Amino acid sequence: QVRVVESGGGLVQPGGSLRLSCAASGITVSVTYVAWHRQAPGKEREFVAGITGRGSTSYADSVKGRFSISRDDAKNTVSLQMNGLKPEDTAVYYCLAAANWGQGTQVTVSS
């Protein structure tokens, strides 16, 4: 019943921008907590950004000032706008919606 699907990943050059989308089915994002996490090869999965049902946002120190999380209630989606991308941002990005993980989308920042 519950399904979380990420999209928007791809290849981008350092300094470029990319927008990821998290589409939720069986969950209303406007009344729950949604977060983006990422996992680079050989590293632990780490928190990136989160947004509450009331619209309060939080960010990892490593992405503050570069990434922004937002919600589109009409589409029941949560987006992650990533600007000023760095090679160290390369990872699989996962959406967590009401404790449900998506399958992830690959983001590669090449030099």
C-alpha positions as a printed NumPy array, in Angstrom:
array([[  0.   ,   0.   ,   0.   ],
       [  2.751,   2.437,   0.95 ],
       [  5.175,   3.349,  -1.797],
       [  7.996,   5.888,  -1.905],
       [  9.699,   6.605,  -5.223],
       [ 12.643,   8.923,  -5.841],
       [ 13.481,  10.495,  -9.175],
       [ 15.637,  13.218, -10.673],
       [ 19.082,  11.791, -10.136],
       [ 21.745,  11.981, -12.784],
       [ 25.133,  13.303, -13.778],
       [ 26.05 ,  16.921, -13.097],
       [ 29.255,  18.938, -13.11 ],
       [ 30.694,  20.525,  -9.955],
       [ 28.908,  23.779,  -9.207],
       [ 25.814,  22.62 , -11.028],
       [ 22.284,  22.06 ,  -9.775],
       [ 19.883,  19.175,  -9.597],
       [ 16.404,  18.672,  -8.207],
       [ 15.295,  15.386,  -6.704],
       [ 11.685,  14.419,  -6.166],
       [ 10.106,  12.028,  -3.693],
       [  6.657,  10.81 ,  -4.688],
       [  4.635,   9.14 ,  -1.966],
       [  1.684,   6.811,  -2.354],
       [ -0.37 ,   5.744,   0.626],
       [  1.158,   8.581,   2.641],
       [  0.145,  12.209,   2.868],
       [  3.374,  14.17 ,   3.042],
       [  1.712,  17.291,   4.422],
       [  0.936,  15.517,   7.695],
       [  4.091,  13.501,   8.219],
       [  7.853,  13.794,   8.408],
       [  9.848,  13.347,   5.212],
       [ 13.619,  13.3  ,   4.972],
       [ 16.356,  12.836,   2.423],
       [ 19.357,  10.675,   3.233],
       [ 22.302,   9.686,   1.097],
       [ 24.848,   6.909,   0.977],
       [ 28.165,   7.045,  -0.829],
       [ 30.044,   3.838,  -1.734],
       [ 31.66 ,   2.305,   1.332],
       [ 30.134,   4.866,   3.677],
       [ 27.277,   5.01 ,   6.148],
       [ 23.916,   6.343,   5.117],
       [ 23.631,   9.913,   6.39 ],
       [ 20.911,  12.462,   6.943],
       [ 20.732,  15.285,   4.411],
       [ 17.527,  17.255,   4.953],
       [ 14.105,  16.891,   6.483],
       [ 10.739,  18.618,   6.515],
       [  7.893,  18.248,   8.995],
       [  4.19 ,  18.332,   8.27 ],
       [  4.168,  21.921,   9.498],
       [  6.914,  22.897,   7.066],
       [  9.81 ,  23.115,   9.488],
       [ 13.08 ,  22.181,   7.77 ],
       [ 16.44 ,  20.914,   8.92 ],
       [ 19.729,  20.289,   7.145],
       [ 23.007,  18.549,   7.639],
       [ 25.861,  20.99 ,   8.162],
       [ 27.544,  19.744,   5.   ],
       [ 24.67 ,  20.926,   2.784],
       [ 23.434,  24.053,   4.553],
       [ 23.256,  27.002,   2.198],
       [ 23.383,  24.737,  -0.848],
       [ 20.414,  22.384,  -0.553],
       [ 16.782,  23.172,   0.145],
       [ 13.875,  20.859,   0.854],
       [ 10.294,  21.731,  -0.021],
       [  6.873,  20.175,  -0.372],
       [  4.196,  20.259,  -3.057],
       [  0.928,  19.325,  -1.386],
       [ -1.021,  19.201,  -4.656],
       [  1.32 ,  16.552,  -6.042],
       [  2.019,  14.93 ,  -2.676],
       [  5.731,  15.167,  -3.31 ],
       [  8.816,  16.413,  -1.511],
       [ 11.712,  17.864,  -3.462],
       [ 15.361,  18.441,  -2.718],
       [ 16.89 ,  21.314,  -4.65 ],
       [ 20.644,  20.899,  -4.77 ],
       [ 22.817,  23.828,  -5.798],
       [ 26.556,  24.298,  -5.825],
       [ 27.089,  20.562,  -6.086],
       [ 30.445,  19.115,  -5.128],
       [ 32.073,  15.776,  -5.984],
       [ 31.594,  14.704,  -2.367],
       [ 27.832,  14.971,  -2.884],
       [ 28.025,  11.902,  -5.102],
       [ 25.826,   9.233,  -3.552],
       [ 22.576,   7.354,  -3.795],
       [ 19.882,   9.606,  -2.391],
       [ 17.005,   8.019,  -0.502],
       [ 13.678,   9.406,   0.576],
       [ 12.26 ,   8.461,   3.957],
       [  8.551,   9.141,   4.343],
       [  6.781,   8.118,   7.538],
       [  9.486,   5.509,   8.16 ],
       [  9.198,   4.092,   4.625],
       [ 12.324,   4.041,   2.459],
       [ 12.387,   4.485,  -1.284],
       [ 14.793,   2.6  ,  -3.531],
       [ 17.027,   5.601,  -4.101],
       [ 18.256,   7.647,  -7.029],
       [ 21.887,   8.033,  -8.073],
       [ 23.502,  11.46 ,  -8.06 ],
       [ 26.949,  11.745,  -9.6  ],
       [ 28.952,  14.965,  -9.51 ],
       [ 31.891,  14.705, -11.857],
       [ 34.963,  16.873, -12.058]])
